[in-house]
XYZ file of C-alpha atoms in Angstrom:
567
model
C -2.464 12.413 82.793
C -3.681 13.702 85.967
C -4.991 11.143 88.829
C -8.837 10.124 88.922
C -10.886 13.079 90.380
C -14.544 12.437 92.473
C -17.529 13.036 90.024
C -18.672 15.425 92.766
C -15.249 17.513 93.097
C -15.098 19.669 90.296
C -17.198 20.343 87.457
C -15.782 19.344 84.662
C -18.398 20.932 81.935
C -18.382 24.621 83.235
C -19.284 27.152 80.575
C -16.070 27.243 79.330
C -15.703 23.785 77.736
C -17.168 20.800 76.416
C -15.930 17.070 78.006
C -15.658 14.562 75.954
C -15.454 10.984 77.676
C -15.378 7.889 75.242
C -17.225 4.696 77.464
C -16.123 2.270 74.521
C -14.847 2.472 71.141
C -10.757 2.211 71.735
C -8.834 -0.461 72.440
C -11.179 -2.943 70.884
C -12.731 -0.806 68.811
C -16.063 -1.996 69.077
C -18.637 -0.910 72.296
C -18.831 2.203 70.796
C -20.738 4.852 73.169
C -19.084 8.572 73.529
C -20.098 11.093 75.518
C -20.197 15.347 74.874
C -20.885 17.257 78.513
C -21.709 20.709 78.574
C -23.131 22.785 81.452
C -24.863 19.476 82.864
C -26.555 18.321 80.015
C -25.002 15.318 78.255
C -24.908 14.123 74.305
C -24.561 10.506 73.528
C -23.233 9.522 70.350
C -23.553 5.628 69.552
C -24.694 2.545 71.841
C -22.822 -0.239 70.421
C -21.789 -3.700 71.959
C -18.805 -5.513 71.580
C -18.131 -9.510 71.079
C -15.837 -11.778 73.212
C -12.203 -13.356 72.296
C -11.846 -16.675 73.046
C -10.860 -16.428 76.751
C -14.163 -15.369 78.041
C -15.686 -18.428 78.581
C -19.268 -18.441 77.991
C -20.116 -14.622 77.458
C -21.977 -13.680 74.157
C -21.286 -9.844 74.482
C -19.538 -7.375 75.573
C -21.251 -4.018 76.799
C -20.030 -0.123 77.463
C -19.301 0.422 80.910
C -22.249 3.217 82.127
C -20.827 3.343 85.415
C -19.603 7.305 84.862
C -23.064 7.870 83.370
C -25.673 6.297 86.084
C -23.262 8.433 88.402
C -23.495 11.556 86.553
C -27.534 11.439 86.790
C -27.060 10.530 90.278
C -25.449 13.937 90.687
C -27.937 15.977 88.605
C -26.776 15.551 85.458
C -29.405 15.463 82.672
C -29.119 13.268 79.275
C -30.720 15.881 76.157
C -30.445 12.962 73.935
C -28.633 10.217 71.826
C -27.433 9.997 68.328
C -26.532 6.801 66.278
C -24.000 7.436 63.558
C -24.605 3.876 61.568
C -26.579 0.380 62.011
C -23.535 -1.446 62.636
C -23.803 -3.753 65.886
C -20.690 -2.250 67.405
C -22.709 1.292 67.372
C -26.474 0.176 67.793
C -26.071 -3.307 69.642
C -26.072 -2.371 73.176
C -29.518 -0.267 72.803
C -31.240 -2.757 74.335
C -28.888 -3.791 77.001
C -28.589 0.239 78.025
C -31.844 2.023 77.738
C -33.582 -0.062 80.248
C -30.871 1.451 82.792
C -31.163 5.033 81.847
C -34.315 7.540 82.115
C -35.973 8.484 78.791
C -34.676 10.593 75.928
C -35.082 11.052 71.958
C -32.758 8.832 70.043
C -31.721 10.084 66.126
C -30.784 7.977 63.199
C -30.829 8.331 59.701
C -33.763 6.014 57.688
C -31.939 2.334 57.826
C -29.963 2.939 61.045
C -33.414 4.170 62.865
C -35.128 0.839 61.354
C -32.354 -1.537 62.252
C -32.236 -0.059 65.968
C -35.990 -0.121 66.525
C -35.834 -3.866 65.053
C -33.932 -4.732 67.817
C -35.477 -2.968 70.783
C -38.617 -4.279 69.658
C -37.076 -7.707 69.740
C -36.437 -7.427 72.969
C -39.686 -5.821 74.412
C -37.719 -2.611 75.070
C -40.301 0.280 74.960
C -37.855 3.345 73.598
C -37.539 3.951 69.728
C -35.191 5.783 67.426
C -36.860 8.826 65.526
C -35.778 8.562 61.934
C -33.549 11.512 60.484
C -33.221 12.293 56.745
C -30.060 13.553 55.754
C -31.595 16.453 53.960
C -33.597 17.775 57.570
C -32.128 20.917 59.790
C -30.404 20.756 62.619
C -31.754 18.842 65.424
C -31.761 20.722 69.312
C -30.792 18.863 72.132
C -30.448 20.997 74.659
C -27.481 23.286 74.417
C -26.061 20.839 71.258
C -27.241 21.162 68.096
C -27.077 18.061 65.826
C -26.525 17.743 62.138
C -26.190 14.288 59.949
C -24.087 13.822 57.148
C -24.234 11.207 54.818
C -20.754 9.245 54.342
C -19.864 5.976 52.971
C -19.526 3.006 54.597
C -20.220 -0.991 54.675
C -23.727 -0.051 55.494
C -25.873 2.375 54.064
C -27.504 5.239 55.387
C -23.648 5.673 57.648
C -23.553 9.055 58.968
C -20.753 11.783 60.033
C -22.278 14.455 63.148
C -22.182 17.658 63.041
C -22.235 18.972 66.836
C -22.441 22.381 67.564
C -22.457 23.948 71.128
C -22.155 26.575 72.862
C -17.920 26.805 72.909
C -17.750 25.716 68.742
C -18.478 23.192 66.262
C -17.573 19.446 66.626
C -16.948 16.719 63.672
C -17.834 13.006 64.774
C -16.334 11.198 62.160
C -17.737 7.817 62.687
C -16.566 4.907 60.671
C -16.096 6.058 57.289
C -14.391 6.099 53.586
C -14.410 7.982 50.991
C -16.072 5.680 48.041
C -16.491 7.869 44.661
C -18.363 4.861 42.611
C -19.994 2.977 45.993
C -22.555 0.460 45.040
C -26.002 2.179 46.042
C -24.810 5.406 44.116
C -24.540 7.860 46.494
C -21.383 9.310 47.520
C -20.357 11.336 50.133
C -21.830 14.778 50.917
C -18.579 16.824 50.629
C -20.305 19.931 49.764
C -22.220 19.813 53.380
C -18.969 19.010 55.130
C -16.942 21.633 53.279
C -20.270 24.266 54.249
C -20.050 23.471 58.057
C -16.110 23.970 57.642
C -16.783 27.072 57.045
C -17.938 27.898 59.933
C -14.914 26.447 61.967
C -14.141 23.126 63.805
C -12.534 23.139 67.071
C -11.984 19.274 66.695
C -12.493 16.366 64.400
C -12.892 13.243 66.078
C -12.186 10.544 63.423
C -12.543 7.247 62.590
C -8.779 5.927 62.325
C -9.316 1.864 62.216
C -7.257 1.848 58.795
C -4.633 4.168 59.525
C -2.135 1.837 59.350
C -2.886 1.504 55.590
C -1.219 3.891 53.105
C -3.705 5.333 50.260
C -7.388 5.453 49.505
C -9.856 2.622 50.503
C -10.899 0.873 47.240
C -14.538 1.056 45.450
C -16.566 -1.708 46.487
C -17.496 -1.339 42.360
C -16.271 -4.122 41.289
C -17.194 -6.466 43.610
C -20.626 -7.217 41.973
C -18.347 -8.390 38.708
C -16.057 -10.814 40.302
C -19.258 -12.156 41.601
C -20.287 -12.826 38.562
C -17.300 -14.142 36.995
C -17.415 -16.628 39.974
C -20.676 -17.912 39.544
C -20.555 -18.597 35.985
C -17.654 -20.651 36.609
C -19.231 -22.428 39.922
C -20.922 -26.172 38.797
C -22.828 -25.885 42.088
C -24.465 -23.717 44.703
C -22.781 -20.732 45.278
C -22.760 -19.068 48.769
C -21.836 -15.915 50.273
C -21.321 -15.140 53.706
C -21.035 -11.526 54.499
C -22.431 -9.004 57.436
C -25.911 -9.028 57.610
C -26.111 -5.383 58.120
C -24.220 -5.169 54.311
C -27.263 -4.329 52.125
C -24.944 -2.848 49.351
C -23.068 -6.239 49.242
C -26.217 -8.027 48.752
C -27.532 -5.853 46.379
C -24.359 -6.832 44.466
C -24.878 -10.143 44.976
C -28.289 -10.416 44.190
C -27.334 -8.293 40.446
C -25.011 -10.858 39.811
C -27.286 -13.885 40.495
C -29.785 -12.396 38.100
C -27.251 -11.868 35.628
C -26.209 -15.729 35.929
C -29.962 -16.907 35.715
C -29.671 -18.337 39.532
C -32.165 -17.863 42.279
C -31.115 -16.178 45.526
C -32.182 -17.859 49.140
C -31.384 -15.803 52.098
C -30.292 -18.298 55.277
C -29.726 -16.983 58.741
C -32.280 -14.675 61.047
C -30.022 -11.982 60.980
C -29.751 -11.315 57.262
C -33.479 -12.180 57.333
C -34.356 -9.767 59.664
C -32.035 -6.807 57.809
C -33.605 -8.173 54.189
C -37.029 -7.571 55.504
C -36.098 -3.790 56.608
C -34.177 -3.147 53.091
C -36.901 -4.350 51.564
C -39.449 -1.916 53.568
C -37.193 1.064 52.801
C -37.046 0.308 49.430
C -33.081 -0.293 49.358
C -33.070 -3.939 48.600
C -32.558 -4.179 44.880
C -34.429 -7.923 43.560
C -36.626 -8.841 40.164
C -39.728 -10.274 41.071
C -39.177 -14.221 41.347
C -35.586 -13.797 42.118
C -35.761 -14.881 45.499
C -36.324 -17.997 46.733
C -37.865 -19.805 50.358
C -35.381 -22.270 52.037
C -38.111 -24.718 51.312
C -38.005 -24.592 47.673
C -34.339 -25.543 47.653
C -35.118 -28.999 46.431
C -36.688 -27.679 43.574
C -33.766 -26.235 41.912
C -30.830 -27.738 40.733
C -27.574 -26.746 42.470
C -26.075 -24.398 39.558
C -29.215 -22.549 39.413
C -28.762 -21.352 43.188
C -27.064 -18.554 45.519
C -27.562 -18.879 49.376
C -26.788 -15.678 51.073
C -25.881 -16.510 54.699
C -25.071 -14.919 57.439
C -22.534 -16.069 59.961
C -19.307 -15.102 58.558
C -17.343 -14.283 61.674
C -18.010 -18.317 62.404
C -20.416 -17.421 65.327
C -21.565 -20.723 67.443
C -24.452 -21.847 66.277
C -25.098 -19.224 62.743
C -26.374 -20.728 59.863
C -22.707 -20.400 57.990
C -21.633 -22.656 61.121
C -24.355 -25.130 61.232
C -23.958 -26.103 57.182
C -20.028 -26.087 57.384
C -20.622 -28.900 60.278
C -22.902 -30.590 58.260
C -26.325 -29.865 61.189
C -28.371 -27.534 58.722
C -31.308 -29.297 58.136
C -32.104 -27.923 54.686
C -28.363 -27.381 53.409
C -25.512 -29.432 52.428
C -22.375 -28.623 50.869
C -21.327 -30.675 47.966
C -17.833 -30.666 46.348
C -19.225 -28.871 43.113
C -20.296 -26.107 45.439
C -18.264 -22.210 46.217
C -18.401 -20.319 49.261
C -17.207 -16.958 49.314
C -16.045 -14.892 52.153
C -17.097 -11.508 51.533
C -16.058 -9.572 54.946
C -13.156 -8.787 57.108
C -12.545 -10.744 59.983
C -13.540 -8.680 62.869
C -10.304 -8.716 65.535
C -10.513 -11.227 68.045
C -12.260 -13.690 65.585
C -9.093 -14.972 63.308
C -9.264 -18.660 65.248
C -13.308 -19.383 64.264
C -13.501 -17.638 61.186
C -10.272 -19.842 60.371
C -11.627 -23.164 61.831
C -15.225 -22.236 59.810
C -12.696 -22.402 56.795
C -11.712 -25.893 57.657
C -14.706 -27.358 57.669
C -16.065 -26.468 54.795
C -12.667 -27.034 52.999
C -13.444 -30.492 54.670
C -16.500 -31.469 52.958
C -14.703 -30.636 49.431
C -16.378 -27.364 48.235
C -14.565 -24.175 47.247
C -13.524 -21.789 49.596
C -12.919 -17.894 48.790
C -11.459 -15.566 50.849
C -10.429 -11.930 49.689
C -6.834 -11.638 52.085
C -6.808 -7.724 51.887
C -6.616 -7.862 47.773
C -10.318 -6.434 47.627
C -11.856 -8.862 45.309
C -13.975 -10.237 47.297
C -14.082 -7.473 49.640
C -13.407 -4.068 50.307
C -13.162 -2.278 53.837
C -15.729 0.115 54.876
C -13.220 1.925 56.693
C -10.918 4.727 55.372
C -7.233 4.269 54.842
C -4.380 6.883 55.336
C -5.795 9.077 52.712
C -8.907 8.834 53.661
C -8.428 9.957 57.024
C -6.027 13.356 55.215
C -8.469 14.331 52.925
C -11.311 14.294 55.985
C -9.040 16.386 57.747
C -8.144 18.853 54.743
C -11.953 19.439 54.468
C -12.781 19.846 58.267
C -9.736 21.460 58.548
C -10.196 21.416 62.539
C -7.509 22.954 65.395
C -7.441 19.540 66.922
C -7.066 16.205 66.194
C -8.876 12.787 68.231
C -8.657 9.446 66.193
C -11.426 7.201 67.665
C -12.728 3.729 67.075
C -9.484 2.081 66.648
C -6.642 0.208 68.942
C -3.509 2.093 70.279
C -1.826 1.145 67.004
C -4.073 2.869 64.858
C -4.486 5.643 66.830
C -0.214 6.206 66.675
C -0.419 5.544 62.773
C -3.061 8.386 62.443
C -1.016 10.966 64.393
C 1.943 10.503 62.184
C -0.590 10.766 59.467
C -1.563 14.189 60.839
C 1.884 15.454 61.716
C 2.938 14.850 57.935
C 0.132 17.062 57.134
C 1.378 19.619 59.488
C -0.197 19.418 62.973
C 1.965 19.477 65.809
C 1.820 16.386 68.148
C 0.417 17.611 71.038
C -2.314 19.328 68.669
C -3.770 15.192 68.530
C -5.140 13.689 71.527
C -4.579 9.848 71.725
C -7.331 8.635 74.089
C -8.106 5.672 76.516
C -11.926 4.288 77.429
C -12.555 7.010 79.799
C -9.834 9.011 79.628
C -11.926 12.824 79.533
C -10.692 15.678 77.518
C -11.676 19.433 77.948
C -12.474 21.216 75.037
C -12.925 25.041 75.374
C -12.413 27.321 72.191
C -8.800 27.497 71.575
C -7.438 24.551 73.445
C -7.786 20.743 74.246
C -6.115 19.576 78.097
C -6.849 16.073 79.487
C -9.534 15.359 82.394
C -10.905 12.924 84.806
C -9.563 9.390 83.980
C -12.380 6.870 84.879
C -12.036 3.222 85.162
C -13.765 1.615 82.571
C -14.368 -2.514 82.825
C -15.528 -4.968 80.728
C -18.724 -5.420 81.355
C -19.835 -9.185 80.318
C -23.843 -10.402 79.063
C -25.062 -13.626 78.422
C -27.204 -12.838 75.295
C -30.132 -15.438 75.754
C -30.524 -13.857 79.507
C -29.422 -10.757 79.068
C -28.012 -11.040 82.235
C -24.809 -9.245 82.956
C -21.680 -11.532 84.399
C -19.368 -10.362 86.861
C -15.885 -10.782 86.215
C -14.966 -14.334 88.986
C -17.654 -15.438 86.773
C -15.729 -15.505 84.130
C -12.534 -16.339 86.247
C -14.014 -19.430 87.121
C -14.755 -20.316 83.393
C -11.346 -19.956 82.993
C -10.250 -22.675 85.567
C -12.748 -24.959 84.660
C -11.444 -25.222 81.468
C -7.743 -25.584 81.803
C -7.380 -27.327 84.683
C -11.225 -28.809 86.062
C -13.487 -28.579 88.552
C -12.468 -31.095 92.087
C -15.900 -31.576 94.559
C -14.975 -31.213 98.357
C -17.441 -33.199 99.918
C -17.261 -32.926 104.027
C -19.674 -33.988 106.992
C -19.643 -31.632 109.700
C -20.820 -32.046 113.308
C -22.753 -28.915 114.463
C -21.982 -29.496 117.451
C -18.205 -28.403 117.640
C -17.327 -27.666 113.664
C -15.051 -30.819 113.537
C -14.903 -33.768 110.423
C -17.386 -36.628 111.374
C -15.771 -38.478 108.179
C -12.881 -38.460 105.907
C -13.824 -35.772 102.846
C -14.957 -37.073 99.446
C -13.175 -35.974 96.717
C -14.460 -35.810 92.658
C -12.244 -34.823 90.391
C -13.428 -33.497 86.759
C -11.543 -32.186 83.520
C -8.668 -32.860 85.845
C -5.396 -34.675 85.088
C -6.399 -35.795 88.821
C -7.154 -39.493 88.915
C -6.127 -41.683 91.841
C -7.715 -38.729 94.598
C -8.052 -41.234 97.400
C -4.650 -40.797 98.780
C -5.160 -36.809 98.028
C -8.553 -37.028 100.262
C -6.403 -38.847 103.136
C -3.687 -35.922 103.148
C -6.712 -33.411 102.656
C -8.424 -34.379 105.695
C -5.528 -34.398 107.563
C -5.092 -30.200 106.784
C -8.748 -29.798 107.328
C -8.265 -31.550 110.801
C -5.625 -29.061 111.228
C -7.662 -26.284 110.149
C -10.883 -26.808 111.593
C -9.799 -27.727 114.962
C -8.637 -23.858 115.646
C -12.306 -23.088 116.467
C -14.208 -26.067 118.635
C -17.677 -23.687 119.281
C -21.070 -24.705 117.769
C -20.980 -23.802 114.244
C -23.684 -20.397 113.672
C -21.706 -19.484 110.263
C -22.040 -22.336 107.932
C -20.883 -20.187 104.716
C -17.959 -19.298 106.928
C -16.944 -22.808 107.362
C -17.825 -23.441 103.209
C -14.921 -20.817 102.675
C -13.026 -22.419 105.166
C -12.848 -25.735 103.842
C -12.799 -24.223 100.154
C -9.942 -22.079 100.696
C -7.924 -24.389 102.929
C -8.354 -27.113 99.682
C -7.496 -24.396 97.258
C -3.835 -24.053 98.924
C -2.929 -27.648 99.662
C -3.725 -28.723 95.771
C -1.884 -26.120 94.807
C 1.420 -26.478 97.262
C 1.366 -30.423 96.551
C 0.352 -30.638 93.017
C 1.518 -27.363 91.702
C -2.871 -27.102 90.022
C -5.077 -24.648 90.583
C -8.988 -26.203 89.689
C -12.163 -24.955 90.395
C -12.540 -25.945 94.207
C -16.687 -26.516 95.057
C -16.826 -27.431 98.825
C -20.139 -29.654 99.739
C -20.270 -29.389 103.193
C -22.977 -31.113 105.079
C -24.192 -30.981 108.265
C -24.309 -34.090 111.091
């Protein structure tokens, strides 16, 4: 791949060929925000966000890196528009985070995915809104591209393919899909308008790959709705599912099997709220009159006559799954006689608090359910091997990009391909912002930007730079140790012996430390005798002189906060 090239020394869209530059969406696989260039004018498919592992101490979110973009407008670039493939928070999340950083532009969505995003930007007082799309409408124009949505299956409804067709050829965004024949909602995939469009010719098919690695065809989500059932007539107490919010098809399954059992169904959780109240307005939530209950008529129901349907399933700090395995939900406790039922994957990065959620409800004696892969208590929205070969028999593109998925599934999907007959260096294996050039008969790499992580504190919204998170990091393996030193003004020198405070440390007799320590400040200090003008300067000073002699005499690295005052 060739070196990073300036934005401003050489034009990467000429007339020739459409760039393609992915800001999120590998590695992780979530933060899912890709880019289409041509002639100036850019194409954004998906705003997503992405969630922390368990080193980044103290950031809710994670955020596409825009960096490449605010410097493309910078240098005359225009944005025609955005598209949003599915309401998944990984591909809508980071709407609100983004837009306020980017100049105005239409934004496209089919019915639930246009509802969910607007949801949000109203939530947080962010003036732009998503136009809705129907899947049977014609092509949308933006600018030079011209946009298409077709309706796949997925764990959410309403999940979308694109259509994108420019100037140089027609495009397939294959956003998270599978190919579900019986899917709960009843409607299947629109193979006739993908084999149409094939017609007319790919140049590339950029495709989901996140189950590559699995041989065969995703199962139906069909018969989840009857192990529900079975499960609930044999559950003595309250039966609970914790799933995706976003899952409407799941609930809908759950809800038809709580009716079926004669129990009522309580939603818990302001996120499955929030996505109830929009299926419900669209008309996709599926519920008898009288089915569902209010949190506060929970006490008037006996435990066997209830379902909860909660959201919190990835064992997020402080979600309502969370709060009633610990016992701190105010309205609901778990008794022995009571099921809970996992009904969702565990999203990457998660395994250690979706495990520990286990625990503790395991802990207070009720019934725990988890479907481990075997697809009875859940089925992946994503496409397996097959899948992903019978996507490319009916694009049947010239070239090959697997997207949305780590480096792992991204090798698994070439082979996939190759079997199939494409030659290897006919599929492009991609990094974040790694460009490729697409002109009509060939593919060649680009530009390779960095791309960081780029950190949010949710209740904020305030992005964290990366020592911010560094420091997290030290505080919590190996403390924090307070520096406290008088200095005279008058010549920079220590009028007393330092104070030192040591916290979270394994530090605990620091008064012979402090008596050594001053003695290397002494040391230090006494270099420069002059009235002190830079008082920051002297902070660092004393900070990173402290910094080195904990570290060459006691082999520890804390967080080092120098107090200095001033005599």
């Amino acid at each position: 791949m060739p070196d990073e090239i300036n934005l401003d020394s050489t034009k990467n869209s000429a007339s020739g060929s459409v760039s393609f530059i992915a800001l999120g969406g590998f590695e992780d696989v979530t933060r899912n925000m890709y880019l289409y260039e041509y002639n100036n004018q850019i194409l954004i498919v998906d705003c997503g966000l992405g969630f922390p592992d368990e080193t980044m101490l103290g950031v809710d979110l994670l955020l596409p890196d825009i960096s490449y973009l605010l410097d493309a407008l910078k240098n005359g670039k225009k944005i025609v528009g955005m598209v949003l493939s599915h309401g998944h928070e990984d591909h809508i999340g980071g709407l609100p985070f983004i837009l306020p950083q980017l100049p105005q532009f239409p934004i496209y969505a089919s019915p639930l995915t246009a509802a969910l995003a607007n949801e949000k930007l109203k939530e947080y007082k962010v003036s732009n809104s998503v136009k809705t799309v129907q899947f049977t409408d014609k092509e949308i124009q933006l600018g030079e591209f011209g946009v298409s949505l077709v309706h796949v299956t997925h764990s959410i409804l309403d999940s979308s393919n694109i259509i994108i067709r420019t100037p140089i050829g027609n495009l397939y965004h294959g956003s998270d899909f599978k190919f579900d024949l019986t899917p709960a909602d009843g409607k299947r995939t629109d193979f006739l308008r993908i084999t149409q469009a094939a017609q007319q010719g790919f140049i590339a098919l950029m495709s989901d790959c996140l189950g590559s690695d699995r041989d065969g065809f995703t199962p139906s989500e069909q018969s989840l709705g009857q192990q529900f059932e079975r499960e609930m007539r044999n559950c003595p107490g309250k039966f609970i599912i914790t799933t995706y919010s976003s899952n409407v098809s799941r609930l809908n399954q759950a809800i038809q099997a709580a009716e079926m059992t004669g129990r009522k169904v309580c939603f818990v959780g302001r996120s499955i709220l929030k996505v109830k109240e929009v299926a419900d307005r669209l008309g996709y939530l599926k519920m008898h009159d009288g089915t569902e209950i209010k949190i506060d008529d929970l006490p008037k129901f006996k435990s066997r006559q209830i379902v909860l349907l909660v959201a919190g399933s990835q064992g997020q700090e402080n979600s309502a799954m969370t709060r009633i395995a610990e016992g701190e939900h105010r309205d609901i406790k778990l008794d022995p006689q009571d099921t809970v039922v996992f009904s969702s994957d565990t999203i990457p990065g998660n395994e250690l608090s979706v495990s520990a959620l286990g625990d503790s409800i395991a802990k207070r004696g009720a019934r725990v359910l988890y479907s481990n892969g075997k697809g009875i208590y859940h089925v992946s929205g994503h496409g397996s091997a097959g899948d992903h070969m019978l996507l490319i028999a009916l694009t049947q593109p010239r070239f090959l990009v697997p997207i949305s998925g780590t480096y792992r599934h991204m090798v698994a999907y070439r082979t996939t391909a190759q079997q199939m007959g494409y030659k290897r260096n006919d599929i492009f294996l991609l990094e974040n912002g790694q460009e490729i050039l697409i002109s009509k008969n060939a593919i060649k790499f680009g530009r390779k930007f960095e791309i960081k992580h780029v950190y949010v504190d949710e209740v904020s919204g305030e992005e964290l730079e990366n020592f911010v998170i560094r420091d997290r990091e030290r505080l919590a393996k190996e403390g924090v140790v307070i520096v406290m030193a008088e200095i005279k003004a008058s010549n920079g020198q220590l009028a007393e012996k330092p104070e030192m405070i040591a916290r979270g440390s394994y530090l605990t007799d620091t008064k012979e430390i402090a008596e050594a320590l001053a003695q290397e400040l002494e040391k230090v200090l006494s270099q420069h005798k002059e009235k002190v003008t830079n008082w920051f300067h002297v902070r660092r000073n004393i900070g990173e002189t402290s910094e080195r002699f904990l570290y060459k005499k006691l082999r520890t690295r804390p967080l080092v906060l120098p107090v200095v005052i001033e005599v």
